[in-house]
Structures are given as C-alpha cells and as structure tokens.
Coordinates of C-alpha atoms in Angstrom, one line a residue:
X1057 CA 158.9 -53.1 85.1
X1058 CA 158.3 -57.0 85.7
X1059 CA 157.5 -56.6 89.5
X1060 CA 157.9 -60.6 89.7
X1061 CA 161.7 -59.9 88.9
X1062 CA 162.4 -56.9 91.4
X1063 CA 160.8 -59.1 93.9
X1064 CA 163.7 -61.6 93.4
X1065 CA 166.0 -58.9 93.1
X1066 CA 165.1 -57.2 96.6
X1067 CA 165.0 -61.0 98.1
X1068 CA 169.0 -61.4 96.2
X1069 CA 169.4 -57.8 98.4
X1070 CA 168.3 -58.9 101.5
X1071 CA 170.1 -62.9 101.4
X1072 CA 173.2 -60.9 99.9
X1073 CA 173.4 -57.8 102.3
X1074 CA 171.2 -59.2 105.8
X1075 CA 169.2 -56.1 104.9
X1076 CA 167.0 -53.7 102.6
X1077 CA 167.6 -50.6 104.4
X1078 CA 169.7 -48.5 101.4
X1079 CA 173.5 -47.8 102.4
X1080 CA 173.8 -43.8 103.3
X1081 CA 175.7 -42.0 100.1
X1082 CA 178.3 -40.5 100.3
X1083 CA 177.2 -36.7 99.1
X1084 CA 173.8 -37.4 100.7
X1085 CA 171.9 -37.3 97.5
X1086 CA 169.3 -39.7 96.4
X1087 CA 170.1 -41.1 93.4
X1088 CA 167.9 -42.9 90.6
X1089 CA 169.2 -45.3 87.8
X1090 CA 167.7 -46.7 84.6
X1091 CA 169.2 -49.4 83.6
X1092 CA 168.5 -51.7 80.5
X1093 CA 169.9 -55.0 79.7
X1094 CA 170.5 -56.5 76.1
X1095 CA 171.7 -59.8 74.7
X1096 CA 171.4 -63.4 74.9
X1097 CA 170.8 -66.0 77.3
X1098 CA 173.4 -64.7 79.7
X1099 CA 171.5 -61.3 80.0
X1100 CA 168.5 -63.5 80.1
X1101 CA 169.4 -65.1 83.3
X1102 CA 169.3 -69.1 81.4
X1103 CA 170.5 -72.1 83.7
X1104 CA 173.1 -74.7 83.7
X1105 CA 170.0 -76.9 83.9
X1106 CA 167.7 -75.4 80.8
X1107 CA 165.4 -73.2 83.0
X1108 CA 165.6 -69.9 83.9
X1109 CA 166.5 -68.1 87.4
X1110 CA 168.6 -64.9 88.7
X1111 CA 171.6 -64.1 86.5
X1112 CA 174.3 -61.7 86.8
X1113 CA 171.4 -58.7 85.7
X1114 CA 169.6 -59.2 88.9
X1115 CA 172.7 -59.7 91.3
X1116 CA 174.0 -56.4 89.6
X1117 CA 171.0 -54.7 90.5
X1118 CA 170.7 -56.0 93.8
X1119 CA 174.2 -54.5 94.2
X1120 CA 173.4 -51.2 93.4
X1121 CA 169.9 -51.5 95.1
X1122 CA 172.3 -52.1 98.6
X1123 CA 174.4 -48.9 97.6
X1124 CA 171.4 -47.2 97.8
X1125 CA 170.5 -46.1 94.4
X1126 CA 166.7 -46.6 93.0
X1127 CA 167.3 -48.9 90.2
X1128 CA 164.2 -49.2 87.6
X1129 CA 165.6 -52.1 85.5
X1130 CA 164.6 -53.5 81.9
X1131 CA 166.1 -57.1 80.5
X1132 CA 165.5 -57.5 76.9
X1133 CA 167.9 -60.3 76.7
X1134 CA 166.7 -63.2 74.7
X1135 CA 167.8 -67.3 74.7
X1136 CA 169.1 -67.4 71.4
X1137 CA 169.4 -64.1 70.5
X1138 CA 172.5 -63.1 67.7
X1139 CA 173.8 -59.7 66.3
X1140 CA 171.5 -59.7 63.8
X1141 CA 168.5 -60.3 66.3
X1142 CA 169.7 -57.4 68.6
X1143 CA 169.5 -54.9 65.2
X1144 CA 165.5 -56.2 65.2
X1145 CA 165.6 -55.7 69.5
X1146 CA 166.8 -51.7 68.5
X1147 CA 163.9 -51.6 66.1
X1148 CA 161.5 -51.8 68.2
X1149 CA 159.9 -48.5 70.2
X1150 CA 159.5 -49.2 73.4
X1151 CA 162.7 -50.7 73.5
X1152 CA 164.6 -47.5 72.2
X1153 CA 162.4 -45.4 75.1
X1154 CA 163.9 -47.1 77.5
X1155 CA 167.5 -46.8 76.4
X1156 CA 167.1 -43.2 75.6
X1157 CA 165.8 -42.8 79.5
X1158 CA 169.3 -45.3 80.4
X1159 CA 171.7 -44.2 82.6
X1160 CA 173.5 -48.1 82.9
X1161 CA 173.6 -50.4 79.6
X1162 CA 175.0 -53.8 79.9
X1163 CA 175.2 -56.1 76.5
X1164 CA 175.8 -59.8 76.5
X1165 CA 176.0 -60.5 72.7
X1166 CA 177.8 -62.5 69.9
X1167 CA 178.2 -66.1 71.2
X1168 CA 175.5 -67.2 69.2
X1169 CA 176.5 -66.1 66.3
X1170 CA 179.5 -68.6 66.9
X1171 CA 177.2 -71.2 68.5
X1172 CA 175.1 -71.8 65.1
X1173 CA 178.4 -72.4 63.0
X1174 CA 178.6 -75.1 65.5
X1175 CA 175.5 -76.7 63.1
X1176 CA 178.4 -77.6 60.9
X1177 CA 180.2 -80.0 63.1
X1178 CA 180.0 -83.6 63.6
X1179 CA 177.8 -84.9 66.9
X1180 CA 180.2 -88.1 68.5
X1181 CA 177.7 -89.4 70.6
X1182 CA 175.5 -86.7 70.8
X1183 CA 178.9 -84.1 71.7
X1184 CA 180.4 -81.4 69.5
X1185 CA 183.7 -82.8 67.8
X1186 CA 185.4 -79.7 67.0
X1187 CA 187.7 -81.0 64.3
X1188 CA 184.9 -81.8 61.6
X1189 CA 183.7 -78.2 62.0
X1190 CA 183.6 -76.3 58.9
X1191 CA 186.1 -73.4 59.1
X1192 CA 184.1 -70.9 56.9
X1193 CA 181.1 -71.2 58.9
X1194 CA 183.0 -69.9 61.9
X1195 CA 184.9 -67.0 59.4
X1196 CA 181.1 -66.1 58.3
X1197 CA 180.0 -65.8 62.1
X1198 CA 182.6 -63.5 63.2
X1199 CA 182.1 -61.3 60.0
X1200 CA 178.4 -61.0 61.4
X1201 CA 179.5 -60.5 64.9
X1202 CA 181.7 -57.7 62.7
X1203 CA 179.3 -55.5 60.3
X1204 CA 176.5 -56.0 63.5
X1205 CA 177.8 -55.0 66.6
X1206 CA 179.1 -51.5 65.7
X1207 CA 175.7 -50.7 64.1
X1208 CA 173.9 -51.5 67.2
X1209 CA 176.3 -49.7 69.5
X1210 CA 176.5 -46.6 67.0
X1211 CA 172.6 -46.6 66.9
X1212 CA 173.1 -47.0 70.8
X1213 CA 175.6 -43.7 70.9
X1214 CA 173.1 -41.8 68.8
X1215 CA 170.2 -42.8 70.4
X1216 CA 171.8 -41.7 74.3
X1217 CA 175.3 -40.7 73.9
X1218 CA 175.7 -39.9 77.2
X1219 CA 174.7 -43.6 78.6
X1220 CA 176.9 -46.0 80.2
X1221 CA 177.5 -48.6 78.1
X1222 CA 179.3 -52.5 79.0
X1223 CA 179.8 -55.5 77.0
X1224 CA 181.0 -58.8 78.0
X1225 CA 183.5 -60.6 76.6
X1226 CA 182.7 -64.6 76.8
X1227 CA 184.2 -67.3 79.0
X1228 CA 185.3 -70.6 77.4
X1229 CA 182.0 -72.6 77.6
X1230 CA 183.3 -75.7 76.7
X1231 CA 186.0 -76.2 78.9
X1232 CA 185.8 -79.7 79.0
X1233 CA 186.4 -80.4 75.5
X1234 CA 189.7 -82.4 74.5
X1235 CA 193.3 -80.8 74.7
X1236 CA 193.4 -81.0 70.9
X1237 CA 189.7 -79.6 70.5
X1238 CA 191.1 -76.7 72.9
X1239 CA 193.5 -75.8 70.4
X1240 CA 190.8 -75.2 67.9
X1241 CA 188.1 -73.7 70.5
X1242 CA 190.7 -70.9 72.3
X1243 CA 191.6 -69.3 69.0
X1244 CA 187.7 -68.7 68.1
X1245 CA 187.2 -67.3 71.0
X1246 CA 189.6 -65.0 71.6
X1247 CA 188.9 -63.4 68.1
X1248 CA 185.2 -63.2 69.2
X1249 CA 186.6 -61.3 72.2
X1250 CA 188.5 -59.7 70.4
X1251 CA 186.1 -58.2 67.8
X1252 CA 184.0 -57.2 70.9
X1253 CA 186.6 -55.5 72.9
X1254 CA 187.7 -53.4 69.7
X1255 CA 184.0 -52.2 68.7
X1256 CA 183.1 -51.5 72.6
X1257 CA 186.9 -49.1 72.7
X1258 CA 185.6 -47.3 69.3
X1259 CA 182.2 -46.0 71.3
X1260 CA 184.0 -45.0 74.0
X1261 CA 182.1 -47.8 76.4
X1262 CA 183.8 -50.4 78.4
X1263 CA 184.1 -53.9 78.1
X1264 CA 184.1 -56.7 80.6
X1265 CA 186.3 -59.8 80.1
X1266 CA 185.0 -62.7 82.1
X1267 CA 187.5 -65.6 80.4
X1268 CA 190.1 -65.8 83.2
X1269 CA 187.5 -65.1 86.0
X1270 CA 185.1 -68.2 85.1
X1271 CA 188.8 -70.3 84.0
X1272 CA 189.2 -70.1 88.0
X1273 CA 186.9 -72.7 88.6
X1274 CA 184.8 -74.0 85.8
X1275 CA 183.5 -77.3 88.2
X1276 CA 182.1 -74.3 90.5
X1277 CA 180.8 -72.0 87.7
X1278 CA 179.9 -74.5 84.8
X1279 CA 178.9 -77.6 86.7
X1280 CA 177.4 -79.0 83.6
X1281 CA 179.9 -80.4 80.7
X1282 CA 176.6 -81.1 78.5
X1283 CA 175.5 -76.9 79.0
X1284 CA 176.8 -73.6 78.2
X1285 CA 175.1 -72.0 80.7
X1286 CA 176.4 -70.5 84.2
X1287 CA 175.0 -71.7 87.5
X1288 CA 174.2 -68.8 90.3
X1289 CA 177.6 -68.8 91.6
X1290 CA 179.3 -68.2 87.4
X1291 CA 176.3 -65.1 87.4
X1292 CA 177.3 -63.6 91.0
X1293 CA 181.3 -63.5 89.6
X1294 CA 180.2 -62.4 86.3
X1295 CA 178.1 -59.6 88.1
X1296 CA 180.8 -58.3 90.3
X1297 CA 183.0 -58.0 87.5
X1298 CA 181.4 -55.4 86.6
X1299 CA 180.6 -54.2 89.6
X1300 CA 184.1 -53.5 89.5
X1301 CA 184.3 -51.6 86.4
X1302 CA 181.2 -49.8 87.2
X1303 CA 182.2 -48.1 90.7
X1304 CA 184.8 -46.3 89.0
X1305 CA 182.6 -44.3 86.4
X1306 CA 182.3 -40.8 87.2
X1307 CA 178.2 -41.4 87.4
X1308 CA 178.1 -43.8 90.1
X1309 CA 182.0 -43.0 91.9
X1310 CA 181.6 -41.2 95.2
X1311 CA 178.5 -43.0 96.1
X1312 CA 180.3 -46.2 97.2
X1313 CA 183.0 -45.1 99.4
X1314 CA 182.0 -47.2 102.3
X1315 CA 181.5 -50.4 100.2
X1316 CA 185.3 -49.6 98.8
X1317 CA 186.6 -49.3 101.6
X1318 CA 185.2 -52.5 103.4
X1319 CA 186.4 -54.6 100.0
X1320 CA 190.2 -52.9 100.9
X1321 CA 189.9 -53.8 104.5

C-alpha cells in the first residue's frame, strides 16, 4: 500500500463527504475490499498539465471509503502503457497476488495503442493533422488492441474468476480538432470502443463508456487543447461513472442504500 496515496485519498474523503466517520451499512457488516487498478495514464492519475495528482482511482476509492467499506487499494497503471505492456504488467508476481486477493478491478487500456500510430501523421505547427495519417498504422493498432486485450482479461478470469472486473471505454481527447479532422477521429474511436466493449461482454465484466459523459463539457473536463489528459473535475465524472455501475453489483448492492436514496431525492 503507498500510504502517501491513501493519505490523499482519506483527505479526497473528508473535502468530498465533510467527514471520515464510515456511513453505517445497511446489513450491519463490516466489509473489506481489495481493489487493483491497471492501465495507462488515466489509471495512473496523469494531468491536463504533465504532472501527476488524484485521478478517478482515488475519487473511486474515496467513494467507497465514505460507504464505509475498508478499501486496501493497488494502481499499477503506467503513463504510456499499451496492450502489449499490460501482458508484461500480468507477468509479474506480485502483481498477479494482488489480483488474485481482488474483489474490484478497474482497467483503463488501449488508447495508446492508437496514440503511437499517431507517429505517422504530419505535425502543422507542432499539432496533429489527421489527414496525413497513415491508415494502416491505425488498422495495425486496433488489431493489437484485438489479439491483447482478451488475453489479459482471460488470464484475468483464470487468475480470480470471481473478481469484479470494469474497463473504460475512452472519451474523444481531441475534441478540438477540425470538423473535417472529426470525421476521421470519431470513427477510430468508436471502433476502439468498440473492440473494448465486445472483449469486456465475452468475460462476463462490465464496461464503462465515458464518451458522452466528458462530450458534456470538454472546456470543464479537458481544459487543455494541447493535452489528452483529464483535469480533477474529467477524473471525479469519470469516477462516478462507475460508481454508478458499481452500486448495482451484487458484491457491494445493499451496502449503499442511504447513499441511493439521497442521489433519488
């Protein structure tokens, strides 16, 4: 446990909640959770500004830590990090332990595949220009995105079959790319979305669209044209998006009855 990071998380608790007394539950039970974190710079909590600072991992944490559960967390997510580099991520040991022990997975991964057939395209003054990109490059990413995913969630399944398991579908991250570039931009990534959502249904886990949720205000979420990244308020809607899926799974439903009902109210 990286006790820098649960410190931020409890502070997150007590700015989001006024307090870090734990909720009551609603069968009286204490409950723990394990939960481990995978992916790429979006797990990994990476800035609209280059650094790094809470993402949606801790404000999902600091969530449950306000419903009361005892949350031991892990982020393995990586800047950077492709399909390919989350096969090496499962490789390792200590990495497996801990999703063996998981009762909550959450994957952020296959944007970078598509970001590095970007190395094909034209810079216009230092910008992306979409229409010199070479097609094939893009075909070869999703291909990887393709043959790697479902190996990593079926070594996943095997390793703890009975875990939790969300992946995120990706927002637009260049939203403030041309009309005509938009035309080339949507289609890519709605096949990447695509290719996620069909691999996540196969296991049996649940996936998280976040396109339409960030589309609501991209000046609010991504404040910077020249970054990919999400500032604190993109993380917080990305986090209670699944927060939402979450509180209906039959591990954690029950124990946030009161919370329910105050978001119905």
């Amino acid at each position: 446990m990286n006790w820098l990071k649960k410190l931020s998380v409890l502070m997150v608790v007590f700015i989001m909640f006024g307090s870090l007394a734990p909720a009551v539950y609603a069968d009286g039970d204490e409950r723990e959770v394990d939960y481990v974190a995978l992916g790429d710079s979006v797990t990994a909590g990476m800035t609209h500004y280059g650094g790094y600072d809470l993402g949606y991992v801790d404000y999902l944490t600091a969530k449950m830590e306000s419903s009361g559960y005892d949350v031991d967390f892990e982020n393995f997510g990586v800047a950077g990090h492709t399909t390919s580099h989350l096969l090496s991520v499962l490789k390792d040991e200590d990495v497996m332990e801990e999703i063996e022990e998981a009762e909550l997975i959450t994957i952020t991964i296959g944007a970078n595949d598509f970001i590095n057939a970007l190395k094909t395209c034209d810079l216009t003054e230092n910008e992306i220009d979409f229409k010199t990109c070479d097609p094939p490059a893009f075909t070869s990413a999703l291909n990887n995105v393709s043959n790697n995913l479902p190996e990593a969630l079926d070594k996943i399944k095997r390793t703890n079959p009975n875990a939790n398991v969300y992946v995120m579908g990706y927002y637009n991250a260049f939203p403030y790319k041309s009309i005509e570039e938009q035309t080339q931009i949507i289609p890519l990534l709605n096949n990447l979305n695509s290719i996620i959502e069909i691999y996540t249904d196969f296991y049996g886990y649940t996936f998280i669209p976040t396109e339409e949720v960030i589309a609501q205000n991209y000046v609010k979420y991504l404040p910077n044209p020249a970054d990919i990244h999400l500032s604190k308020e993109g993380y917080e809607v990305i986090a209670d998006e699944f927060w939402k899926s979450i509180q209906k799974n039959d591990f954690f439903e029950g124990h946030f009855e009161d919370e329910n009902e105050e978001d119905e109210d």
